[in-house]
CSV table of C-alpha atoms and ligand atoms in Angstrom, one decimal:
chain,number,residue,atom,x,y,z
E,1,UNK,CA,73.8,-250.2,75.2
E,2,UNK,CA,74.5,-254.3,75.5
E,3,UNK,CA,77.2,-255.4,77.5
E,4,UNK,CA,78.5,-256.8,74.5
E,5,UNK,CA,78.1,-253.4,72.9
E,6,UNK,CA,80.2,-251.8,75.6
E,7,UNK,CA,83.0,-254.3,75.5
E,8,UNK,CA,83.1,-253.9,71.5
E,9,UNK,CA,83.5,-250.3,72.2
E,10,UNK,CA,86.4,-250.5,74.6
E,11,UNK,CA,88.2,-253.3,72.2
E,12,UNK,CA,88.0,-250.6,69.3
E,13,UNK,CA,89.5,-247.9,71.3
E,14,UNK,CA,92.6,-249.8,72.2
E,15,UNK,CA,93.1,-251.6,68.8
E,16,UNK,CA,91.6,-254.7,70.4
E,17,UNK,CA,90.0,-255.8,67.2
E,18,UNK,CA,91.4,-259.8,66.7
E,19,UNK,CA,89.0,-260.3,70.2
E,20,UNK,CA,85.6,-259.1,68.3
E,21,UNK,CA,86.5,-261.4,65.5
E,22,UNK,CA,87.3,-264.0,67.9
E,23,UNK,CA,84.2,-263.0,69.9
E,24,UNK,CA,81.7,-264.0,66.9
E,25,UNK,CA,82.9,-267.3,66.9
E,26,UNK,CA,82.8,-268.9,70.2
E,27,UNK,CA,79.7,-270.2,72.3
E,28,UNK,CA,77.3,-268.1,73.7
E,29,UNK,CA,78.6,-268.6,77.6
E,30,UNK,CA,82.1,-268.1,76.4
E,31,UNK,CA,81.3,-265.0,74.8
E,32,UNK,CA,79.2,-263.8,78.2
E,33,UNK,CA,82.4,-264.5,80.2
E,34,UNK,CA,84.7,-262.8,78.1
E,35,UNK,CA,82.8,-259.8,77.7
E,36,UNK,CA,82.3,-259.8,81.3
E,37,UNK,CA,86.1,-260.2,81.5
E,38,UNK,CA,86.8,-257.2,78.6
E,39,UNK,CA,84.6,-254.5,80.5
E,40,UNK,CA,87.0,-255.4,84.1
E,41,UNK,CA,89.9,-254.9,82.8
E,42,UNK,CA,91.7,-251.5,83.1
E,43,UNK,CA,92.9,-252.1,79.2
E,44,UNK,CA,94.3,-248.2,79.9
E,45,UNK,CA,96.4,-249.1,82.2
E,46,UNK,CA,97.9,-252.1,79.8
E,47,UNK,CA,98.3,-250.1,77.3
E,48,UNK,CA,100.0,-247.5,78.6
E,49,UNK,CA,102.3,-250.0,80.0
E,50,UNK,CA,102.8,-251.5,76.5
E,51,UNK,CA,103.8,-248.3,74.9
E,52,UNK,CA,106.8,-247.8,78.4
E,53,UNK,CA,108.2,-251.3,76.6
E,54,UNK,CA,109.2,-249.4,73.8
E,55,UNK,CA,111.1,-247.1,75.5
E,56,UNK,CA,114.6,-247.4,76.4
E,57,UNK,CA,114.2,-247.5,80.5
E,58,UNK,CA,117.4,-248.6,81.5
E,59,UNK,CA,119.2,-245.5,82.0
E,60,UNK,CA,120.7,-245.0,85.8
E,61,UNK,CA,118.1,-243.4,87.7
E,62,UNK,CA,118.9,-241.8,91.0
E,63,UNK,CA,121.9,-241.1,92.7
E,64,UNK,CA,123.5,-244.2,93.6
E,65,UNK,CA,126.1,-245.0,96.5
E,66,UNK,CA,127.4,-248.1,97.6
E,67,UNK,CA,126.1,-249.9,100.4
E,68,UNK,CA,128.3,-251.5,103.6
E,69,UNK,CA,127.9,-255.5,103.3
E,70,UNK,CA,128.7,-257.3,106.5
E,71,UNK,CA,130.1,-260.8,105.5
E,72,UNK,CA,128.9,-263.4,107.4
E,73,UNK,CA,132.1,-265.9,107.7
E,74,UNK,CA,134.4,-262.6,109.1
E,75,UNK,CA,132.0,-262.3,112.3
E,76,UNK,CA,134.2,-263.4,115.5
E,77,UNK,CA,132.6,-266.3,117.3
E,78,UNK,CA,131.6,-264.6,120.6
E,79,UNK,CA,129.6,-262.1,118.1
E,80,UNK,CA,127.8,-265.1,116.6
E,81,UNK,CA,126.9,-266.8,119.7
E,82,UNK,CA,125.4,-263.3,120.6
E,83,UNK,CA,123.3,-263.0,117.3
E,84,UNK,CA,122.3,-266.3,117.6
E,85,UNK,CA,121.2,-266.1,121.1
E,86,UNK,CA,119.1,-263.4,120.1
E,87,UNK,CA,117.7,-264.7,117.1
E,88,UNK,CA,116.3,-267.7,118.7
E,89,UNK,CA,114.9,-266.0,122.2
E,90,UNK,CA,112.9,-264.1,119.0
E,91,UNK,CA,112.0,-267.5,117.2
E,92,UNK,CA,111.0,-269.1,120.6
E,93,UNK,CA,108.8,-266.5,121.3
E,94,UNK,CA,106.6,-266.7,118.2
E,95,UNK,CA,107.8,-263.4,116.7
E,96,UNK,CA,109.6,-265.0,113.3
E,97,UNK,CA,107.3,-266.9,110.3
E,98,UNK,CA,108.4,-267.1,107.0
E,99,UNK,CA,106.9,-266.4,103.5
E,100,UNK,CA,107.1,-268.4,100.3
E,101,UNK,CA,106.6,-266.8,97.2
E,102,UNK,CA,105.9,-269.0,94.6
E,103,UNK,CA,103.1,-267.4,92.3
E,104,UNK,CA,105.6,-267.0,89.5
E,105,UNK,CA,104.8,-268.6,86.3
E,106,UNK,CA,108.1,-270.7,85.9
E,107,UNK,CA,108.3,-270.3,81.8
E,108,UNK,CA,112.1,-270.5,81.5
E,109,UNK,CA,111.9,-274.3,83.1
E,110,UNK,CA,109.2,-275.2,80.9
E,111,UNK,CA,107.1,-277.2,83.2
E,112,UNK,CA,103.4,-276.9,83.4
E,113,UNK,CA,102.8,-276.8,87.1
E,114,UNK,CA,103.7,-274.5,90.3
E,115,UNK,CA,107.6,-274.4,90.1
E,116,UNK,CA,107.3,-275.9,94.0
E,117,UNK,CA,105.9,-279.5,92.6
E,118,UNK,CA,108.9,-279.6,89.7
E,119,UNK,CA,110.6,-283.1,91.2
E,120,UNK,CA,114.6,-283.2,91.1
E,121,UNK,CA,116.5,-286.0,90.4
E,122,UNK,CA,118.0,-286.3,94.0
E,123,UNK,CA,118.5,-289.7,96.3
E,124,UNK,CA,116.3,-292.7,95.6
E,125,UNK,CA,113.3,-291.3,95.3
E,126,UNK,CA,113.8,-287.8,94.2
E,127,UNK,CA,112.6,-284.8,95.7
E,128,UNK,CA,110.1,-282.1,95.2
E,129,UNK,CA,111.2,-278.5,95.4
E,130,UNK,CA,108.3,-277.7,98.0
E,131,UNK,CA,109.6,-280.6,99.5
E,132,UNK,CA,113.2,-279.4,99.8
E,133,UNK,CA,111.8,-276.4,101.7
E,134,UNK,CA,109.7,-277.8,103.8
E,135,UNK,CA,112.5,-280.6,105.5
E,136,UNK,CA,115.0,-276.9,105.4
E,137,UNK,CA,112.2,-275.7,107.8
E,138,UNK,CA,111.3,-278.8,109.8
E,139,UNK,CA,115.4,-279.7,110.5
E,140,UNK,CA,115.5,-276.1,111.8
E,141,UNK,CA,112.7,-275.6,113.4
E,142,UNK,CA,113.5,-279.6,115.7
E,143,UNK,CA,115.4,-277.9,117.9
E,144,UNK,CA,112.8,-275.2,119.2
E,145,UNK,CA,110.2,-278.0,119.3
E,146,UNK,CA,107.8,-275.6,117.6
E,147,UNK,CA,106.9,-275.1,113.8
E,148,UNK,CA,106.6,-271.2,113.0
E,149,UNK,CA,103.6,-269.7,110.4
E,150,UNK,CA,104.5,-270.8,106.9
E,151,UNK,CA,102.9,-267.7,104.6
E,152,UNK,CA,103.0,-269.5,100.3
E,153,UNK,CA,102.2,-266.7,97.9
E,154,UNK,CA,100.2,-268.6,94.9
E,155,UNK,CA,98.4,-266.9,91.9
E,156,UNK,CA,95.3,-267.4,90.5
E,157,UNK,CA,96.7,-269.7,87.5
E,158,UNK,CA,98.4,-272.1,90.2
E,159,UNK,CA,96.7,-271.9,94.0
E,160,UNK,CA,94.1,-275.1,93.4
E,161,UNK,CA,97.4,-277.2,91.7
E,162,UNK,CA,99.5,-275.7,95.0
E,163,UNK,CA,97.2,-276.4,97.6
E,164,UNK,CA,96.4,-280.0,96.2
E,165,UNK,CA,99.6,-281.1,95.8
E,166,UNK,CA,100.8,-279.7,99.7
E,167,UNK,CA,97.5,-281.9,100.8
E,168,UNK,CA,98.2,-285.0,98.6
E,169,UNK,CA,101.6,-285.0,100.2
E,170,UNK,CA,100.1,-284.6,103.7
E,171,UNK,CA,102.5,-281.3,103.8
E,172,UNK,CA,105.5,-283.4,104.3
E,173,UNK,CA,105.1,-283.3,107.8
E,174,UNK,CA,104.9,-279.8,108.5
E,175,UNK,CA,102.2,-278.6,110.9
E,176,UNK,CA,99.0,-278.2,108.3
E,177,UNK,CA,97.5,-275.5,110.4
E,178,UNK,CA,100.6,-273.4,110.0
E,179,UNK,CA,100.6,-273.3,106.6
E,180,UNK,CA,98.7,-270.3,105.2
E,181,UNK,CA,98.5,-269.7,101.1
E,182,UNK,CA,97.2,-266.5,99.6
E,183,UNK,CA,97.4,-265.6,95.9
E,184,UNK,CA,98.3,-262.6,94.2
E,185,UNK,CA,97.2,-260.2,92.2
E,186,UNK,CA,97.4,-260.6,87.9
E,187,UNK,CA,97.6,-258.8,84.9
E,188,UNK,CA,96.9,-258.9,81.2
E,189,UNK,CA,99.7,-260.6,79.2
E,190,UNK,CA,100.3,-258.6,75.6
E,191,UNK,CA,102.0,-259.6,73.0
E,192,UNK,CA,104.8,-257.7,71.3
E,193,UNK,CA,102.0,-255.8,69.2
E,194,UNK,CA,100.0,-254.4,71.5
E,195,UNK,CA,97.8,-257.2,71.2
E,196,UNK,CA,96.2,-259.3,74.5
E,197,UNK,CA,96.1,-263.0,74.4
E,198,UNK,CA,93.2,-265.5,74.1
E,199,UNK,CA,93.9,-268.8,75.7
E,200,UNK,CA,92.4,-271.8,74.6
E,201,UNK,CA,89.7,-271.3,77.7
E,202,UNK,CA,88.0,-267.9,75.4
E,203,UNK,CA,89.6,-265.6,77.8
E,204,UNK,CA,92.0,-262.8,77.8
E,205,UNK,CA,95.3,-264.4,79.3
E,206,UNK,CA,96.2,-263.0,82.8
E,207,UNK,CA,99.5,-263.8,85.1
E,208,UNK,CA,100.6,-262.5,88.2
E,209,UNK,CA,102.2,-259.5,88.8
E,210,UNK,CA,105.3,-259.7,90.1
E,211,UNK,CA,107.1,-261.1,93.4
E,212,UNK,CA,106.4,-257.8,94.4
E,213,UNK,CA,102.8,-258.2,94.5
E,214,UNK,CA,103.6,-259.7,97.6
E,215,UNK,CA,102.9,-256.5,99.8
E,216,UNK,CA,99.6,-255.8,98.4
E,217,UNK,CA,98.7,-259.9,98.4
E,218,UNK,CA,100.1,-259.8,102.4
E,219,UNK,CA,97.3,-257.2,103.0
E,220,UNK,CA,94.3,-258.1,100.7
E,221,UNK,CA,94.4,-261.3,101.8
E,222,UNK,CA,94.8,-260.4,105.6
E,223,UNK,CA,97.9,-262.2,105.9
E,224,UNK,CA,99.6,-259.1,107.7
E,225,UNK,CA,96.4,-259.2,110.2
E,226,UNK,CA,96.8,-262.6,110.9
E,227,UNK,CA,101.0,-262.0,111.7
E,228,UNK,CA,100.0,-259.4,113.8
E,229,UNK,CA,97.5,-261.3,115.6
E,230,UNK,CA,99.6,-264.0,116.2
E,231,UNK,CA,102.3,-261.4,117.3
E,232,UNK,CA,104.8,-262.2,114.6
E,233,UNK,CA,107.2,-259.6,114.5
E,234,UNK,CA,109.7,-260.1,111.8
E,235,UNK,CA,109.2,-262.1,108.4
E,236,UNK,CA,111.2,-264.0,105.9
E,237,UNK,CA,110.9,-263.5,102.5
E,238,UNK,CA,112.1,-265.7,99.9
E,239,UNK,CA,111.3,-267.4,96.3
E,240,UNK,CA,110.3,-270.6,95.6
E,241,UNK,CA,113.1,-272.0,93.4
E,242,UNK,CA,116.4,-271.6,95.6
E,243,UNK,CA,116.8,-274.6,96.9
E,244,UNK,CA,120.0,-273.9,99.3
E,245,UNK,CA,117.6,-270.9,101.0
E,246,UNK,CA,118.2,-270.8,104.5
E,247,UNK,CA,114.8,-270.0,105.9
E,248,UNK,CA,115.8,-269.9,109.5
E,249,UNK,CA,118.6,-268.6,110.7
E,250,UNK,CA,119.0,-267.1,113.8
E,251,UNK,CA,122.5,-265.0,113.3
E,252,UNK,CA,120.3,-263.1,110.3
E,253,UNK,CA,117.9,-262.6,112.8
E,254,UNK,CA,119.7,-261.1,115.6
E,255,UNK,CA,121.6,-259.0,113.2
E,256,UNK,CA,118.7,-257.6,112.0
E,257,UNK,CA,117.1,-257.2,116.1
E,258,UNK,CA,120.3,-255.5,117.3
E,259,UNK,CA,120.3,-253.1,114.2
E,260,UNK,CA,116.7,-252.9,114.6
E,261,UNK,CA,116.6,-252.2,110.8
E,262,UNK,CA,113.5,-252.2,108.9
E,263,UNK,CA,114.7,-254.5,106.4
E,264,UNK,CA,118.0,-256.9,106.3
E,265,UNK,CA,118.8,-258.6,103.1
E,266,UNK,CA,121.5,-261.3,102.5
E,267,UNK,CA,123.8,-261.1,99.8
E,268,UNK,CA,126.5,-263.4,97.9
E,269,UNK,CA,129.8,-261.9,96.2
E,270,UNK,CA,129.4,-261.7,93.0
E,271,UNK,CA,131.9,-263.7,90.6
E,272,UNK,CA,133.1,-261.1,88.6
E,273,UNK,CA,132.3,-257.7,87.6
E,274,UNK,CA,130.0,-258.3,84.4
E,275,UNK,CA,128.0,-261.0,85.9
E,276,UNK,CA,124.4,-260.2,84.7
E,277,UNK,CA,122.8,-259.8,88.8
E,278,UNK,CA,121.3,-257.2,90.5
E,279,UNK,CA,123.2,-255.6,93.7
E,280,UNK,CA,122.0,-253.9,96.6
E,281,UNK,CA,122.8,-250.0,96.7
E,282,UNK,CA,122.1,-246.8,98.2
E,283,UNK,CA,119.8,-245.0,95.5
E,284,UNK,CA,118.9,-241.3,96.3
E,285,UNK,CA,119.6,-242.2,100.2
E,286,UNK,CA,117.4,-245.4,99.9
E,287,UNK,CA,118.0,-249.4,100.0
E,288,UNK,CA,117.8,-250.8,96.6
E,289,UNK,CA,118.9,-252.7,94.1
E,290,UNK,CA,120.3,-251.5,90.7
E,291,UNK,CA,120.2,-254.0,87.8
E,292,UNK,CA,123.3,-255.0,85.9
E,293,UNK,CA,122.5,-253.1,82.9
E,294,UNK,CA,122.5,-249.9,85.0
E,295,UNK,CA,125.7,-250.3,85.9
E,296,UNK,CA,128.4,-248.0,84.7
E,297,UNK,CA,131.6,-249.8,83.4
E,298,UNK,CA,133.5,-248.1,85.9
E,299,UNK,CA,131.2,-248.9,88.6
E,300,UNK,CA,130.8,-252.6,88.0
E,301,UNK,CA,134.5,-252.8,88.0
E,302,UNK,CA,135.1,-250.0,91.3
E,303,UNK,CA,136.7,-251.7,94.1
E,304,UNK,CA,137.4,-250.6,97.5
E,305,UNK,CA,140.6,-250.8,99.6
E,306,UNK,CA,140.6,-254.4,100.4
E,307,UNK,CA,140.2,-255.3,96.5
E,308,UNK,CA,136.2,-256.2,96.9
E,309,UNK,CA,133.7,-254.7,94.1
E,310,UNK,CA,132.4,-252.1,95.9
E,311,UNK,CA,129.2,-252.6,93.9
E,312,UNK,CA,129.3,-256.4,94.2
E,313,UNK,CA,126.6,-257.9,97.1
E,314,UNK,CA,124.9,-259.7,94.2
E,315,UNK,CA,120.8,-260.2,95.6
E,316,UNK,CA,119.7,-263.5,96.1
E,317,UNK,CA,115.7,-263.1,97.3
E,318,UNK,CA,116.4,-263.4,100.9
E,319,UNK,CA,115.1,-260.4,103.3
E,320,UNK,CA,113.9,-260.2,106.5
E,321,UNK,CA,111.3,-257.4,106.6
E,322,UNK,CA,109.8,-256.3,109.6
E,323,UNK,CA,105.8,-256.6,109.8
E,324,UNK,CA,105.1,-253.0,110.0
E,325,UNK,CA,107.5,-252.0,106.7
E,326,UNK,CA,105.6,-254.5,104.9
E,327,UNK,CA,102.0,-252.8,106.0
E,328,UNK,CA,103.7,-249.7,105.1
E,329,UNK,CA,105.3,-250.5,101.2
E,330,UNK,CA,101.5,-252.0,101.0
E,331,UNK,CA,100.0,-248.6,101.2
E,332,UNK,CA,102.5,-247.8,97.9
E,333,UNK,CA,102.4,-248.0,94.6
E,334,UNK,CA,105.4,-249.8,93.1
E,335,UNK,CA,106.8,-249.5,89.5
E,336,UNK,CA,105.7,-252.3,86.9
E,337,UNK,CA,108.9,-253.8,84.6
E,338,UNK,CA,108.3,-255.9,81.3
E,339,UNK,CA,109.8,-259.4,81.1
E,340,UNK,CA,109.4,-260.7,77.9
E,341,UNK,CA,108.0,-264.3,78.5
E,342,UNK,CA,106.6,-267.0,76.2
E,343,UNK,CA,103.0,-267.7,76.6
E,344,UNK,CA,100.5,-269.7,74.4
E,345,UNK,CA,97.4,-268.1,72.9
E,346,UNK,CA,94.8,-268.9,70.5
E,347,UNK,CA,94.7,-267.8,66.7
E,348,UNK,CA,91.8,-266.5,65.1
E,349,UNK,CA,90.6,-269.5,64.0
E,350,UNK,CA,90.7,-271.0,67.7
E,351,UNK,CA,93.8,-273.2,67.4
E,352,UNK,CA,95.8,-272.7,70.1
E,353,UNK,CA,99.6,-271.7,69.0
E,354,UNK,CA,102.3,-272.6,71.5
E,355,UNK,CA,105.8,-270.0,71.1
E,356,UNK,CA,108.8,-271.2,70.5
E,357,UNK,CA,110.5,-268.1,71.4
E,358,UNK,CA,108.9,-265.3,73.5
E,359,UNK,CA,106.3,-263.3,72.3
E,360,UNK,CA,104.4,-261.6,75.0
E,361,UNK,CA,105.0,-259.2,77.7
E,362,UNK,CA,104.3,-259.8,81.4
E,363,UNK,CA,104.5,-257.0,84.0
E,364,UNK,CA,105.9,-257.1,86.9
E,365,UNK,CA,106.9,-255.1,90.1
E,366,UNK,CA,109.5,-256.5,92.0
E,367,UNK,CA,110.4,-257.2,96.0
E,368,UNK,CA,113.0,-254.9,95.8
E,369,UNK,CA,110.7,-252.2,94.4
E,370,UNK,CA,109.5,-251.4,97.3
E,371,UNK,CA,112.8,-250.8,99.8
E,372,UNK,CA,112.9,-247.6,98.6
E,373,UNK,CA,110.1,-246.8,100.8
E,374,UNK,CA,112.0,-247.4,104.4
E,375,UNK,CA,115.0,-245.5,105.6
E,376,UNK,CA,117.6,-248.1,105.7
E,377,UNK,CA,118.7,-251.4,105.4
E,378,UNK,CA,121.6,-254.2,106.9
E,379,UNK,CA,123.0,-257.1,104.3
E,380,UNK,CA,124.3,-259.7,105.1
E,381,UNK,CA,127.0,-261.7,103.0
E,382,UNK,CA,126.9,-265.6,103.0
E,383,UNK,CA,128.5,-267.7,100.9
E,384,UNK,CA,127.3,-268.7,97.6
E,385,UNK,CA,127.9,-272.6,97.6
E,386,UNK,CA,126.0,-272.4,101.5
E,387,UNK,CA,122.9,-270.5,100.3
E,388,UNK,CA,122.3,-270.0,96.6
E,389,UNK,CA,121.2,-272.4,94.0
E,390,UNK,CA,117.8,-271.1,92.2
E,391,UNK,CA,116.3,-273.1,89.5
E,392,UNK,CA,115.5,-270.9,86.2
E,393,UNK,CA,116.0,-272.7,83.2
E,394,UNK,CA,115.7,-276.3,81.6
E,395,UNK,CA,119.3,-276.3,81.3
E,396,UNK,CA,122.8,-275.0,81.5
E,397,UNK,CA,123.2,-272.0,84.3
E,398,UNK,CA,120.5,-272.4,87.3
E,399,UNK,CA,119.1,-275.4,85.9
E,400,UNK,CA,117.5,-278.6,88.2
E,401,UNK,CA,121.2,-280.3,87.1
E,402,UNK,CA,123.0,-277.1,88.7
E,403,UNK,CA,121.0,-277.1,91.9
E,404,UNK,CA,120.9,-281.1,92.3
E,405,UNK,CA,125.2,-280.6,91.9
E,406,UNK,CA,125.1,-277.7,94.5
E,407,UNK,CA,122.4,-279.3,97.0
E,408,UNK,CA,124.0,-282.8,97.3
E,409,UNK,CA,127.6,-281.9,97.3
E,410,UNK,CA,126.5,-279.4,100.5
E,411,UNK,CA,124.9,-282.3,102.1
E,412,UNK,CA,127.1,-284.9,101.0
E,413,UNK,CA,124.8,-287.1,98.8
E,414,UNK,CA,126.3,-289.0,95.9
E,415,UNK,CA,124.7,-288.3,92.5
D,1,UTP,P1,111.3,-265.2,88.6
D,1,UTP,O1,111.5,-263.8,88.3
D,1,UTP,O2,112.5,-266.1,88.4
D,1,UTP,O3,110.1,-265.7,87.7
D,1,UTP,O4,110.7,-265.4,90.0
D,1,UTP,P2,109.4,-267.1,87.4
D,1,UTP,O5,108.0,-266.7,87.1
D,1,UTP,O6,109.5,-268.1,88.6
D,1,UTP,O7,110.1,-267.8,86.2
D,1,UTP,P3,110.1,-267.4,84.7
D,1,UTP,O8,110.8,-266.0,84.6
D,1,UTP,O9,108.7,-267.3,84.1
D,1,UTP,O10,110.9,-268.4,84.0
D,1,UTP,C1,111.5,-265.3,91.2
D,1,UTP,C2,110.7,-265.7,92.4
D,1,UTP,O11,109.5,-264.8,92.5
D,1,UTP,C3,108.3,-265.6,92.4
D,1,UTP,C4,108.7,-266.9,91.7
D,1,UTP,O12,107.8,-267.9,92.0
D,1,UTP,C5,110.1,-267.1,92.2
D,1,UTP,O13,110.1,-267.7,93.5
D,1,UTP,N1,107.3,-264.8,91.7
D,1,UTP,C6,107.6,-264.3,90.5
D,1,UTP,C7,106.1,-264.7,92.2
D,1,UTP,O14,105.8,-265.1,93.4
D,1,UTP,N2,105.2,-264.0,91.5
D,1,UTP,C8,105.4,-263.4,90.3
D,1,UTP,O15,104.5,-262.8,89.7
D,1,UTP,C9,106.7,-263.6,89.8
């Protein structure tokens, strides 16, 4: 049997039929690379992922407990100093690096390239969200006189755009050779009838899968080997789109050294009891997170003996794993989740068709997916308006106009 034969086969046997049609009309090399593309794909795998979206997933799994938040601003100032001193003996020594991820695909902005290039509208000139980062690294790093490994998780769709742009900009400054970018794995997108996506290259449309693709990315990539070459210890983990995320600090640090926890995470209060976030937890004796719509009524509105939602450390993407958890959640296989994302594809008379709502799933695993493999966790609570200000959407809630408010009434700018 042809190559083409086989893929015809496999698209029959998962209702895959719009590809053959669109497979009779395209070019001859086009044709080769999307057959070649058809018979790699584990279109099982997809499928059975497409018929978990149509079941209702969001019922409480688990027993869950609350979790004991320390908040950052109630630590005396001898205990601080302490943390601190330890924290940077650990930075000093090389033990501490950072990680970036930024292979996510950024639809809710609606801009075309990696989320880190998106310029806001801040001082004279502006500034670009990678660029944000980079000076948050830089101004904390002056004072050790050393810049530490800078690990920036890419995906296939956006590494060339990331890596040119972090060149063209000669890296802001940072130390080039400290900059390390990997890419993650991907998955097929579907749309909300089982279908996969052409895009208007002739092949099936792929994305990445998931911030927590990070583990397995760390260790295909040899990232891990290279941390533990270069005798880094401890790793901070973050997104790319929070542009108040403070990537070094050394009280998280030495919190997480004296605990000598596997994973510390750090945590804002959350506004109110409905607010749509996730919160850390204890979930069958494990660190996690449980989603919002998990969330019993009573338990979103439970509050302990000081008046503080007991379920209300809201996560904002920024842990501190150590090296060897990460190896070790790399070994395991994390759950996917469907996010229902808008995505263009091609018809099947080859025009390309551009959503104006969202039509396709994505799946993804997330970080936090994979605490549940280590025994315990610290988290630490900072303050909101010090630390959190994510860009998500064009507009209105955790937009750029949000974060450009946030970031430059924190460092005094006028707008
Ligand atoms: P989000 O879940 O906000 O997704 O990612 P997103 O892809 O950036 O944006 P939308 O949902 O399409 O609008 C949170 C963080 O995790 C990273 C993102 O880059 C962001 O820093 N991420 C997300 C990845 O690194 N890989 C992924 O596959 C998904």
């Amino acid at each position: 049997m042809s190559k083409k034969e086989d893929a015809i086969l496999k698209l029959k046997k998962y209702n895959q039929d719009h590809i053959i049609r669109i497979l009779q009309k395209i070019d001859k090399k086009d044709q080769e690379n999307l057959i070649n593309q058809i018979l790699e794909i584990d279109l099982g795998q997809i499928m059975d992922l497409y018929e978990k979206t149509k079941k209702d997933k969001k019922k409480t799994t688990g027993k869950i407990e609350p979790i004991n938040s320390l908040e950052k601003s109630k630590i005396s100032k001898d205990e601080i100093n302490k943390l601190s001193n330890i924290g940077k003996s650990s930075i000093k020594e090389g033990k501490y690096a950072v990680v970036t991820m930024a292979g996510g695909q950024g639809t809710r902005l609606g801009f075309s390239g990696p989320k880190g290039t998106f310029k806001l509208d801040i001082g004279k000139k502006g500034k670009y969200i990678f660029e944000i980062l980079t000076e948050t690294l830089k101004r904390a790093y002056k004072e050790y006189g050393f810049e530490s490994y800078w690990y920036i998780m890419t995906s296939e769709e956006n590494n060339d755009d990331t890596i040119k742009f972090f060149e063209e900009n000669n890296y802001f400054g940072y130390d080039k050779e400290k900059v390390k970018f990997f890419s993650q794995g991907k998955l097929p997108l579907i749309d909300k009838n089982g279908k996969l996506l052409i895009g208007k290259d002739f092949k099936i449309r792929e994305a990445s899968d998931g911030n927590g693709g990070v583990y397995v990315a760390l260790e295909k990539n040899k990232m891990i080997d290279h941390m533990k070459k270069n005798g880094i210890e401890r790793v901070f983990i973050c997104g790319v789109d929070n542009i108040m995320v403070n990537m070094v600090d050394p009280v998280f640090l030495g919190m997480t050294i004296e605990k000598n926890v596997p994973i510390a995470s750090k945590s804002i209060s959350k506004l109110y009891p409905d607010e749509k976030v996730g919160v850390f937890c204890i979930r069958d004796k494990k660190p996690g997170i449980i989603e919002y719509i998990e969330l019993t009524e009573q338990m979103r509105n439970a509050k302990n003996e000081n008046g503080k939602l007991i379920y209300g450390d809201a996560n904002i993407v920024s842990h501190l794993l150590k090296v060897d958890a990460l190896e070790e959640i790399a070994t395991k296989k994390l759950d996917y989740h469907a996010a229902v994302k808008k995505n263009a594809y091609i018809n099947e008379n080859l025009e390309e068709v551009i959503p104006t709502e969202p039509n396709s799933y994505k799946f993804e695993s997330f970080i936090f997916d994979g605490f549940k493999f280590l025994d315990n966790m610290a988290v630490l609570q900072v303050k909101r308006e010090e630390e959190f200000s994510p860009i998500k959407n064009k507009d209105g809630l955790d937009s750029p106009a949000t974060a450009k408010e946030i970031y430059c009434k924190y460092w005094n700018i006028s707008i």
